[in-house]
Coordinates of C-alpha atoms in Angstrom, one line a residue:
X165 CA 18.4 2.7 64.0
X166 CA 19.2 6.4 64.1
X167 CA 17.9 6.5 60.1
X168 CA 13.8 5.8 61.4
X169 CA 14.2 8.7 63.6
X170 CA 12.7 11.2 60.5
X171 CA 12.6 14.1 62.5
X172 CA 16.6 14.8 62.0
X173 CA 15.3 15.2 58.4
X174 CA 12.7 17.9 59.0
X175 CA 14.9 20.2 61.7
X176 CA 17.6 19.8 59.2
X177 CA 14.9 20.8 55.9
X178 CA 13.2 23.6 58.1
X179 CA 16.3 25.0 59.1
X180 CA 17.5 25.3 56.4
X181 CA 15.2 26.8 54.2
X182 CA 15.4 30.1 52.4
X183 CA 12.9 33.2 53.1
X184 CA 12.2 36.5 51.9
X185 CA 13.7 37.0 55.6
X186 CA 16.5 34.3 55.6
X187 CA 18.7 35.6 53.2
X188 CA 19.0 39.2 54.4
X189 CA 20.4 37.7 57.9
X190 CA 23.6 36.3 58.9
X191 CA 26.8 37.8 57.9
X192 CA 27.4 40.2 54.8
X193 CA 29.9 39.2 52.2
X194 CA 32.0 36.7 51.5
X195 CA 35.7 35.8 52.8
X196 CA 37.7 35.9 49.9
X197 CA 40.8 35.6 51.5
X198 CA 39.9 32.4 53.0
X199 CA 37.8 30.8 49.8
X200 CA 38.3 26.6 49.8
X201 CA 40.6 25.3 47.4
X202 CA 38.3 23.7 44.4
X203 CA 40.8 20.5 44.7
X204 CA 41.4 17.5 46.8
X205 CA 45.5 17.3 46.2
X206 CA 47.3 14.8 48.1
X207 CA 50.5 15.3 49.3
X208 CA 52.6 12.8 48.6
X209 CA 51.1 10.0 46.7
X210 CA 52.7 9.6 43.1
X211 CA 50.8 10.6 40.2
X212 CA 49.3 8.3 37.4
X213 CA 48.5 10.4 34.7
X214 CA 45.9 8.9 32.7
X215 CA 46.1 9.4 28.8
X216 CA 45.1 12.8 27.2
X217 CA 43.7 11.4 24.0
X218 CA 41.4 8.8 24.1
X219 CA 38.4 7.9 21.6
X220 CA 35.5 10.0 22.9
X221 CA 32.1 8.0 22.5
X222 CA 30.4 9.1 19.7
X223 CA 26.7 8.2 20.2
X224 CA 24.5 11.3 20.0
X225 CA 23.4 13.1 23.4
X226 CA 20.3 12.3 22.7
X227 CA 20.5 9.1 22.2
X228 CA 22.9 8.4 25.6
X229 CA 20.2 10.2 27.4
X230 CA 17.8 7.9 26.8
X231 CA 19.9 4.7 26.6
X232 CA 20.2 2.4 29.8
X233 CA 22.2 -0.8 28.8
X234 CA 21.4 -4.1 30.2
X235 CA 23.7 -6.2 32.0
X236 CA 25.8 -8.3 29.5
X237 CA 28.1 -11.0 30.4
X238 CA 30.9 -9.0 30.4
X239 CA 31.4 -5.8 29.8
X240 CA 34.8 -4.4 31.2
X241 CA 36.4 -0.8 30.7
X242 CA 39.4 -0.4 29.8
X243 CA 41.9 3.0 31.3
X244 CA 41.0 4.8 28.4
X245 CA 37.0 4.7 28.8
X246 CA 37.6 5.6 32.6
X247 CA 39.3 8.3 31.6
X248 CA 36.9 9.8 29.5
X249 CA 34.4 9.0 32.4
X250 CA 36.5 10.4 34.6
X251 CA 37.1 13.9 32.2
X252 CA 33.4 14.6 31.1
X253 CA 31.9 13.5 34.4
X254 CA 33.6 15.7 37.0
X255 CA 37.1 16.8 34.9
X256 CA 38.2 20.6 33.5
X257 CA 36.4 21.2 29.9
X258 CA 37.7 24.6 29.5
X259 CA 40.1 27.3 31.2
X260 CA 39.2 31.3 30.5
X261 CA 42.1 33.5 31.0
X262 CA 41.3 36.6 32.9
X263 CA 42.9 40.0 33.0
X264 CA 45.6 40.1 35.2
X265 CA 46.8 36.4 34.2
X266 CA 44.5 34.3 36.5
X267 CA 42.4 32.0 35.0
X268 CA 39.1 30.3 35.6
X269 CA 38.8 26.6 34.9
X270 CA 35.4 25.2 34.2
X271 CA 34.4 21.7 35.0
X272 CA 32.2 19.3 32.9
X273 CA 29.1 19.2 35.4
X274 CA 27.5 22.3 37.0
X275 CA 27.8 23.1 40.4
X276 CA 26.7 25.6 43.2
X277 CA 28.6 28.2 43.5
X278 CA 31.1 26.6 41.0
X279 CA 33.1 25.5 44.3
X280 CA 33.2 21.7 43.3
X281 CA 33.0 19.9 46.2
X282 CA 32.3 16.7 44.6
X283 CA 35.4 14.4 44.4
X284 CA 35.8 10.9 42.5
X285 CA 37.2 7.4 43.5
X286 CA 37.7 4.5 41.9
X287 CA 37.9 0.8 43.5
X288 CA 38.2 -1.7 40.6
X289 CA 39.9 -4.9 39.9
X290 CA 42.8 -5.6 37.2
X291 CA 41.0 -3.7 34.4
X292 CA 43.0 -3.5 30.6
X293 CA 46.0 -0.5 31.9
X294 CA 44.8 -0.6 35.5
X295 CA 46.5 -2.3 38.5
X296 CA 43.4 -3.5 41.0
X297 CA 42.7 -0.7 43.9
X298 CA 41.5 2.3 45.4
X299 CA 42.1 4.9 43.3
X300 CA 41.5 9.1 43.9
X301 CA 40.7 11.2 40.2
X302 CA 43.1 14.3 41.0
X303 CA 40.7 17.3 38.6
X304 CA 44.0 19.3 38.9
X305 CA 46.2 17.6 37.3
X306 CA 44.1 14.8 35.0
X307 CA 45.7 11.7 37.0
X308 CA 44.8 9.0 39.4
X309 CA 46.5 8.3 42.6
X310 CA 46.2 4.9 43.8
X311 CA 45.6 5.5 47.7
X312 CA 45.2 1.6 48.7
X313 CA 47.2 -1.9 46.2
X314 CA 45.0 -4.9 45.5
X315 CA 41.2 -5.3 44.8
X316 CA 39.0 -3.5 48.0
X317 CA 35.4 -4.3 45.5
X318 CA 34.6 -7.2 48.3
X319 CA 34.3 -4.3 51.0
X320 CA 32.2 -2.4 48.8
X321 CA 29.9 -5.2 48.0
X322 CA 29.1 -5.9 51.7
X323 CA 28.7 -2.3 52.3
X324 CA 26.1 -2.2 49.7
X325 CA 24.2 -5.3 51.6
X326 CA 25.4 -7.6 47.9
X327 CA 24.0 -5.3 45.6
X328 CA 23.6 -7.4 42.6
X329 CA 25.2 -4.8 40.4
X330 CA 27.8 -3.4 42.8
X331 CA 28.8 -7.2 43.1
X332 CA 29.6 -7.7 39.1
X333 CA 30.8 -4.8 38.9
X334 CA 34.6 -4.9 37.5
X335 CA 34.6 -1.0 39.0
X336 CA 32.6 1.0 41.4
X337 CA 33.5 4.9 41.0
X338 CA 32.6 6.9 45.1
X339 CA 31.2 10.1 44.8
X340 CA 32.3 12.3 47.6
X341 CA 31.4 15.5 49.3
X342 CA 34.0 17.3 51.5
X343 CA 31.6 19.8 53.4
X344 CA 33.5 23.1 54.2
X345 CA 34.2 23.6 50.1
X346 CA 31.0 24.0 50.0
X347 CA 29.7 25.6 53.3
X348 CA 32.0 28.3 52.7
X349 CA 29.7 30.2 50.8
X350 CA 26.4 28.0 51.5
X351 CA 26.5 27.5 55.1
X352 CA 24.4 24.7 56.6
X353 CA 22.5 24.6 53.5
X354 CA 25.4 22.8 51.8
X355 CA 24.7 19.2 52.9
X356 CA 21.3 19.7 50.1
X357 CA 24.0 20.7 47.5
X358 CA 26.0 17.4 48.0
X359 CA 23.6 15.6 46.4
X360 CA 22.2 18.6 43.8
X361 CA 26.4 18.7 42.8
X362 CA 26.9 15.0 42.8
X363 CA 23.5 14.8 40.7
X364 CA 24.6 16.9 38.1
X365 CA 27.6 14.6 37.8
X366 CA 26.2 11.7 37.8
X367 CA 23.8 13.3 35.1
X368 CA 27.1 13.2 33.1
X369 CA 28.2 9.9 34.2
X370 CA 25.5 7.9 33.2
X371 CA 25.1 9.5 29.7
X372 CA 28.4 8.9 28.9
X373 CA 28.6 5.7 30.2
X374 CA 25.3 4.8 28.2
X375 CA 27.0 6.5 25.0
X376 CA 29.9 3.7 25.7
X377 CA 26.9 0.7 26.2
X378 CA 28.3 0.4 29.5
X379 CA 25.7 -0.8 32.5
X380 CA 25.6 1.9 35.3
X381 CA 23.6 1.8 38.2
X382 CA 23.5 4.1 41.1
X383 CA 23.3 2.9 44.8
X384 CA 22.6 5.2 47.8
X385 CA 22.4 2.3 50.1
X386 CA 25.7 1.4 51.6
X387 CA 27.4 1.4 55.6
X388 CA 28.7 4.9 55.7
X389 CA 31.3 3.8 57.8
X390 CA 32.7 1.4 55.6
X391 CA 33.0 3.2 52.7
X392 CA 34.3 6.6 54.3
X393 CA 36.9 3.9 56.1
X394 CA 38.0 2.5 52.7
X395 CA 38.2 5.9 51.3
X396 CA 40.6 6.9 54.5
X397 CA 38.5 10.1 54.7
X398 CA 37.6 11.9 57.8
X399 CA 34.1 11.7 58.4
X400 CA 33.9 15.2 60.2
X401 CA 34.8 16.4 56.7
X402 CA 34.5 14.1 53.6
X403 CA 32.3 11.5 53.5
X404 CA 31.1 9.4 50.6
X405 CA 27.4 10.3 49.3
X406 CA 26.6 7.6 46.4
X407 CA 28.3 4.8 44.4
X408 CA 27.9 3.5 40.8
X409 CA 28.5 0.3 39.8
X410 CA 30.1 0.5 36.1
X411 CA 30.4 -2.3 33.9
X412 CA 29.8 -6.3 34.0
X413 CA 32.0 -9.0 34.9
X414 CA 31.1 -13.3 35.0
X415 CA 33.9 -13.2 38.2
X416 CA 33.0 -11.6 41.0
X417 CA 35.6 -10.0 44.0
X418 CA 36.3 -12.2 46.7
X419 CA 33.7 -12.9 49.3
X420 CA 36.7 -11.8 52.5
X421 CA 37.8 -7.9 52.2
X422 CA 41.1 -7.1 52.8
X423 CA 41.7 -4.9 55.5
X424 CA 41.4 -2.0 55.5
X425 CA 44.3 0.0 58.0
X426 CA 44.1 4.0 58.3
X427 CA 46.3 5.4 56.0
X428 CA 46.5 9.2 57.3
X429 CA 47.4 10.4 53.6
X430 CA 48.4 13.9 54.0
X431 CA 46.9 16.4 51.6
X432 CA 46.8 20.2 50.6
X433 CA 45.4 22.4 53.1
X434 CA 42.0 23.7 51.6
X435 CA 42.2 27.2 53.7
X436 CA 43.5 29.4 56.1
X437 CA 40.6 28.1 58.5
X438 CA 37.4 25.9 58.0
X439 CA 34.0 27.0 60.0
X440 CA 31.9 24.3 61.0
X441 CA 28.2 23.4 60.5
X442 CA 26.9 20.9 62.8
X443 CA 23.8 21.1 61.0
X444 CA 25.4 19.3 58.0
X445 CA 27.3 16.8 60.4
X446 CA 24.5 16.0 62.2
X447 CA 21.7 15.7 59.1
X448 CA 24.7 13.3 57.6
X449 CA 24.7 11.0 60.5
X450 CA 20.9 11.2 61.3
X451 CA 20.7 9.6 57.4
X452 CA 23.5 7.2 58.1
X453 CA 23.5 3.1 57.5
X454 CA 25.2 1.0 60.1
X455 CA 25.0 -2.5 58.8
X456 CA 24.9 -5.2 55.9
X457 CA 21.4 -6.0 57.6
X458 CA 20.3 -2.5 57.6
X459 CA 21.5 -1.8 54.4
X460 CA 19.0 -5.0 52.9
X461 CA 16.4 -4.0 55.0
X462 CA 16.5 0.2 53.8
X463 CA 16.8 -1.4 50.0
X464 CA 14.1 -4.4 50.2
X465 CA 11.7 -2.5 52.3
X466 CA 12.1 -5.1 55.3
X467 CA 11.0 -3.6 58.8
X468 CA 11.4 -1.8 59.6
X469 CA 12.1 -0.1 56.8
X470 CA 8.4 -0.9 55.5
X471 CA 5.8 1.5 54.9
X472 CA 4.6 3.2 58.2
X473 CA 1.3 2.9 56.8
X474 CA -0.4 1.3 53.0
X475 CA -0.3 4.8 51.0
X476 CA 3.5 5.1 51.9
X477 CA 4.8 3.8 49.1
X478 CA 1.7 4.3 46.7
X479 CA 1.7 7.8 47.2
X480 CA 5.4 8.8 46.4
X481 CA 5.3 10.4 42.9
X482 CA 1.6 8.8 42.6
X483 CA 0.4 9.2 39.0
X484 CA -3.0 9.5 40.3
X485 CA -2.0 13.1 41.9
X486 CA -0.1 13.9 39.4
X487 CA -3.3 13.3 37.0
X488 CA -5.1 15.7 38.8
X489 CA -5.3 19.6 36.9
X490 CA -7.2 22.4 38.8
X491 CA -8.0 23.3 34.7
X492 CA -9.3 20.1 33.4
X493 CA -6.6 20.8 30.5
X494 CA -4.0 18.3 29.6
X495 CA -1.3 18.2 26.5
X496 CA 0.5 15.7 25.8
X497 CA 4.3 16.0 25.6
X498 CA 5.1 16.0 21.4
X499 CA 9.0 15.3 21.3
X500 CA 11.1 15.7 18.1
X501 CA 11.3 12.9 16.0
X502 CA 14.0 11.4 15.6
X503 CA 14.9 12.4 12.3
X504 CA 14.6 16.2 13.8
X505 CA 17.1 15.6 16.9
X506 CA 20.6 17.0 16.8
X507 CA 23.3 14.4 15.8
X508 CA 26.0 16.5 18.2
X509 CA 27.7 13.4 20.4
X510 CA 27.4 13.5 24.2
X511 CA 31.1 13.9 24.3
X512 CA 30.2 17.6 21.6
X513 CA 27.6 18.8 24.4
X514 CA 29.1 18.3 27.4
X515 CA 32.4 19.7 26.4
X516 CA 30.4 23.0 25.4
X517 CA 28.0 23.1 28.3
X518 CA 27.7 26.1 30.4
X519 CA 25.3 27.8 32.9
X520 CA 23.3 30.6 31.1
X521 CA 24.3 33.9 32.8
X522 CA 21.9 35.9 31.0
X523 CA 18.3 34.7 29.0
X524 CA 16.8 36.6 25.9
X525 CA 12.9 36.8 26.1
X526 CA 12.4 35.0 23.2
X527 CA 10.2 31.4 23.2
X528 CA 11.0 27.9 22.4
X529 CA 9.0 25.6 20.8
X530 CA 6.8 22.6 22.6
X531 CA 8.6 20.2 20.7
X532 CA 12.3 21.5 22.3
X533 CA 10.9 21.3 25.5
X534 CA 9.0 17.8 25.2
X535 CA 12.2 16.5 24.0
X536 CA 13.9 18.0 27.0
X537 CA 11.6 16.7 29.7
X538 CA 11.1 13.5 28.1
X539 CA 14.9 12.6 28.1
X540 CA 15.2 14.6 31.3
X541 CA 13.2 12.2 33.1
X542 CA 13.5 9.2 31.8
X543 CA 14.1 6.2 34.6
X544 CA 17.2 6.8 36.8
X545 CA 18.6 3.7 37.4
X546 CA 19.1 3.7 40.7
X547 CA 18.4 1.2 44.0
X548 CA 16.1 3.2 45.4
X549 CA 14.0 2.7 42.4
X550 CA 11.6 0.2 41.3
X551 CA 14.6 -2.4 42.1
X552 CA 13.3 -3.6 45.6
X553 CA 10.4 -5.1 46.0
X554 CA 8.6 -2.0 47.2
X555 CA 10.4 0.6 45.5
X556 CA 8.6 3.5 43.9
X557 CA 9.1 4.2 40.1
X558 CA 9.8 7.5 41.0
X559 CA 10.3 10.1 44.5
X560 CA 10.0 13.9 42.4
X561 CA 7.2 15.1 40.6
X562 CA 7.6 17.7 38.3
X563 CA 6.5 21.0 37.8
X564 CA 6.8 24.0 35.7
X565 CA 6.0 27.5 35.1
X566 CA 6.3 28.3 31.4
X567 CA 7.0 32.1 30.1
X568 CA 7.7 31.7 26.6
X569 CA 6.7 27.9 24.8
X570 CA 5.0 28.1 21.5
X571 CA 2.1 26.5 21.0
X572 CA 2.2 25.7 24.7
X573 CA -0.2 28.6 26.9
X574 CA 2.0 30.4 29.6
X575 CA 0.9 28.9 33.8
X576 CA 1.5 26.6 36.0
X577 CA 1.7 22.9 34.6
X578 CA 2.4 19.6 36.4
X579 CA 3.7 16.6 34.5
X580 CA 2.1 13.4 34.4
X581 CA 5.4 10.6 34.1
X582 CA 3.2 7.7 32.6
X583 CA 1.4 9.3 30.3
X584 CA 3.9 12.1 29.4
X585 CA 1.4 14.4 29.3
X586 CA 1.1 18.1 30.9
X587 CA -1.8 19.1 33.2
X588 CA -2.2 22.7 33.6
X589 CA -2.9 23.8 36.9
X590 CA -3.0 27.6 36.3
X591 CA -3.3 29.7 33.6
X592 CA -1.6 33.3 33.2
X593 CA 1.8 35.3 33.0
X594 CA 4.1 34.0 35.8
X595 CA 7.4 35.8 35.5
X596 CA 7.4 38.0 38.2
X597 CA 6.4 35.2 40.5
X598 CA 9.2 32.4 38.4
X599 CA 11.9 35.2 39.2
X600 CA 10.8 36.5 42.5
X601 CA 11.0 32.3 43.9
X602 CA 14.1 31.7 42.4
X603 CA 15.7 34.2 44.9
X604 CA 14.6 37.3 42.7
X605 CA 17.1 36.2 40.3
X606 CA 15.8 37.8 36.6
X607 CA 17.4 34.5 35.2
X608 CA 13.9 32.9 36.3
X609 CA 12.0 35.4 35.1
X610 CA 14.0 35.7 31.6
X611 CA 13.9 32.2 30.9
X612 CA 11.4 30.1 28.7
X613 CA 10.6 27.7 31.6
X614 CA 11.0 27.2 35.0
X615 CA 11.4 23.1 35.9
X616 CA 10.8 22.4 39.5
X617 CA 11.5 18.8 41.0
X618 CA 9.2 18.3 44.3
X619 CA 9.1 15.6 46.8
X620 CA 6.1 14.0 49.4
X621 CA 8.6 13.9 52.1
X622 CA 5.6 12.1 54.4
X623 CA 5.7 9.3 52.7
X624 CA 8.8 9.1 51.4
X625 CA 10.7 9.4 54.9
X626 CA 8.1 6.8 56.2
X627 CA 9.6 4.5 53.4
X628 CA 13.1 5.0 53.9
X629 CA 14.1 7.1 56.8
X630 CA 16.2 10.2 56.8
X631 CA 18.4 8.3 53.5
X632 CA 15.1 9.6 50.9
X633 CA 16.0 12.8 52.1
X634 CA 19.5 12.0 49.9
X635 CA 17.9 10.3 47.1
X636 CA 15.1 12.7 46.6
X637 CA 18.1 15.1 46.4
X638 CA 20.0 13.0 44.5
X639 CA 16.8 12.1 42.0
X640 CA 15.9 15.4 41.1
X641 CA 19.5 16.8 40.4
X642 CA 20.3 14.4 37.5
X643 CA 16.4 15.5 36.3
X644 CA 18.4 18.5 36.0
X645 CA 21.4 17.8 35.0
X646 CA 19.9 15.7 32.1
X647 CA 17.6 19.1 31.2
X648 CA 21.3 21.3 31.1
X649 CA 22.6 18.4 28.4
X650 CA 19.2 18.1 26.7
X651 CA 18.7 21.7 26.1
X652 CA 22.8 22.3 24.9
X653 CA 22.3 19.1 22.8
X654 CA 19.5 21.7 21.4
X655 CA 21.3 24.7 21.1
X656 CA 19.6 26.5 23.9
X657 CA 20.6 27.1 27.7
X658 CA 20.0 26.0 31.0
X659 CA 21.2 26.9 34.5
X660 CA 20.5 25.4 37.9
X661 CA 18.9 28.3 40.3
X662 CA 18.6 28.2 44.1
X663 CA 14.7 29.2 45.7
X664 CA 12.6 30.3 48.2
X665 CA 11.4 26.6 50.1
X666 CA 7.8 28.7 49.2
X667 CA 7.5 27.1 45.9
X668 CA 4.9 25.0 47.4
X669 CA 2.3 27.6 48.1
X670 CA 2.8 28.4 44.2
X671 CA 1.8 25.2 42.9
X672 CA -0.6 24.7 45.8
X673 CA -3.2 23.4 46.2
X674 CA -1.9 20.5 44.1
X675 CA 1.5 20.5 45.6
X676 CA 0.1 20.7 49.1
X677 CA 2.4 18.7 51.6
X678 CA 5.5 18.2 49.0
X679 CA 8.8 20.2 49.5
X680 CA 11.2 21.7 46.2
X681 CA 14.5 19.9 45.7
X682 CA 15.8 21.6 42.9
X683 CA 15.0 23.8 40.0
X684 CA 16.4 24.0 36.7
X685 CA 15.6 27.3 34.4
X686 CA 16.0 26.7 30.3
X687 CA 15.5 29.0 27.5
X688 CA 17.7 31.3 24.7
X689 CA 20.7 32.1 26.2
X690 CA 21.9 35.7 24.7
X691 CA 24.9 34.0 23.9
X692 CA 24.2 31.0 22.1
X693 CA 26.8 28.2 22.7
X694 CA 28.1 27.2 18.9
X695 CA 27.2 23.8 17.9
X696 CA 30.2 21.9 17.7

């Protein structure tokens, strides 16, 4: 089982980190005659437009941020809620009309780069408007394109080992990754931004799906091979990186999946020519599931996916470390109530959210940013979480550097998850240092706060092979794609920032053996976003 081989993971996480020294080698400039196409287009399957004006949901951001609906007996969407899905998860909010005629489009979920790599598919049953298949979500042109007829869910379900919720699940939407759209710009480093991408969307996904009461879960553990196969992508190029099972249904798919025959689907060429990474190939591979078995086994914690050793497990995201302050000082998180919080729908804030380009030095209050972490990290509900029977409540911790909070002292702070309290670890003015690791962008050092997600690889690879390399990806992007809704649901701003992998020796000696996944900078933009 190439997965229990973790060293993939740690030549792929070395090698790919950034350094004062790292990012002033390798080739200058960008080839912007040769820039990926933002869009998977295929060539010659038929449209199906889906409908333009459909009832948004209207339960308040904050509220679909926080909301995680239990199964019911049946819950089934219809084409109009899967279109709204589809639209504020990973669709076009906006267009901006440059001089010269050419216009930028700008999707609903922040990405690296703004590349968007990330496509969607749907396999589903007959739903209300929807024939049963395997359907691609064109961004370009708002429609689906039904790539295989008849209902596929039975192959999903064995891929995911019978995930309970992937199994009632009247549709499964495939997030996908298609490496060179992304590597383009971001080189071998681009295999972390598949998950960071597909965690912002999914961020979306699961808020709006919780605005519609309709049960979500996300499932990293599936056969690779199985899922790229019923996708009909090429592996060397597109492969799937996470499902979510949407929805409830008393009937479940067939227990025999229909086969599944190549299809060779022609589609737009992205560029004149694509470089390749093995890096990315060969990371993707290393963290790869080969079988049903393998699959129950990486989920349940079976060997030999059980812990190497008895702090495995215990120790990923442990509240006991994250108790610890160098300071002795805690503060409890002191959220708004919910009389104060904004009534703007998650529908509102999502079609309005940006990345800040440019901070004012001005603070926020404690109670903003307690609401924001508190709804931020909430439990993602996810199967590499608490679901198995040795699953961690967690795999990030977080950390901060605050610049400007009122009523909150400016250092280095740590969060405790359980209590929901803050445990300084240093105190003192930290811009230079928030602006110099975040790739000595002044964004960092302009904004409010700095929120890091970081990950005990150790233990966490010992627990589930070169695959928690994904989810701890995967994890700590929706943290911060829930922080960019939370603070626009707030009328403030928020942008995802790339860093120097020396984040740790910051927060050391408390973050001492854990690795940064992603990092999320909030604060006044100096162009406040109106409040819709």
């Amino acid at each position: 089982m190439v997965n229990t081989d973790v060293q993939a993971t740690w030549a792929y996480h070395d090698g790919t980190k950034h350094s004062h020294a790292s990012v002033r080698q390798g080739p200058g400039g960008l080839d912007w005659a040769n820039q990926p196409l933002p869009y998977k287009i295929y060539a010659t399957v038929p449209p199906l437009p889906l409908p333009q004006e459909v009832p948004l949901p209207a339960c308040p951001a904050m509220e679909a941020l926080a909301a995680l609906p239990a199964p019911q007996a049946r819950r089934i969407p219809d084409l109009e809620t899967l279109a709204a899905l589809c639209r504020l998860s990973a669709g076009i909010t906006r267009r901006l009309r440059l001089p010269g005629g050419s216009t930028i489009a700008f999707r609903a979920a922040a990405c690296t780069g703004a590349l968007y790599h990330i496509e969607l598919y749907l396999v589903c049953g007959d739903l209300p408007g929807l024939e049963a298949g395997v359907y691609h979500f064109g961004v370009h042109d708002v429609a689906l394109r039904r790539l295989r007829a008849g209902d596929f869910r039975a192959a999903v379900v064995e891929a995911s080992g019978h995930e309970p919720a992937v199994a009632a699940a009247p549709v499964v939407v495939v997030l996908t990754t298609t490496f060179w759209r992304n590597a383009w710009k971001y080189r071998a480093r681009a295999y972390r931004h598949a998950f960071w991408d597909g965690g912002t969307i999914l961020a979306n996904l699961l808020a709006v799906a919780g605005g519609y009461e309709l049960p979500a879960r996300v499932v990293v553990g599936f056969v690779d091979a199985t899922v790229n196969r019923l996708l009909d992508v090429d592996p060397q190029r597109e492969v799937a990186i996470a499902l979510v099972a949407l929805g409830q249904d008393e009937a479940t798919p067939t227990d025999h999946p229909l086969p599944m025959p190549a299809l060779h689907l022609p589609t737009q060429r992205l560029s004149r020519a694509e470089v390749d990474y093995p890096a990315i190939r060969a990371m993707h591979t290393a963290s790869s599931l080969t079988s049903t078995e393998e699959v129950r086994a990486w989920r349940e914690g079976l060997p030999p996916y059980a812990a190497r050793h008895d702090v495995a497990t215990a120790s990923i995201g442990a509240p006991g470390a994250e108790a610890a302050s160098a300071t002795g000082r805690t503060i409890p998180l002191a959220p708004l109530a919910d009389a104060e919080l904004p009534r703007d729908t998650i529908a509102q804030v999502i079609l309005r959210r940006g990345s800040a380009r440019r901070f004012v030095r001005r603070p926020i209050t404690f109670a903003q940013l307690s609401t924001m972490v508190e709804r931020a990290t909430r439990p993602v509900p996810a199967d590499f979480l608490s679901g198995g029977r040795a699953g961690p409540a967690a795999l990030t911790d977080v950390y901060l550097i605050v610049n400007a909070v009122e009523g909150l002292p400016a250092g280095a702070y740590v969060l405790h998850r359980e209590r929901r309290e803050l445990a300084l670890l240093r105190a003192g003015a930290f811009r230079r240092e928030a602006g110099y690791l975040a790739l000595e962008q002044a964004l960092a050092a302009d904004a409010a706060v700095n929120v890091y997600c970081l990950a005990a690889l150790p233990p966490l690879l010992a627990r589930f092979g070169n695959r928690g390399y994904r989810a701890a990806q995967l994890e700590a992007a929706v943290v911060g794609g829930r922080l960019y809704l939370a603070a626009y649901a707030l009328g403030l701003g928020a942008t995802g920032l790339t860093f120097y992998d020396d984040v740790t020796a910051f927060f050391s000696p408390h973050a001492h053996g854990k690795s940064v996944m992603f990092l999320t900078a909030l604060g006044v933009p100096a162009r406040r976003s109106s409040r819709a």
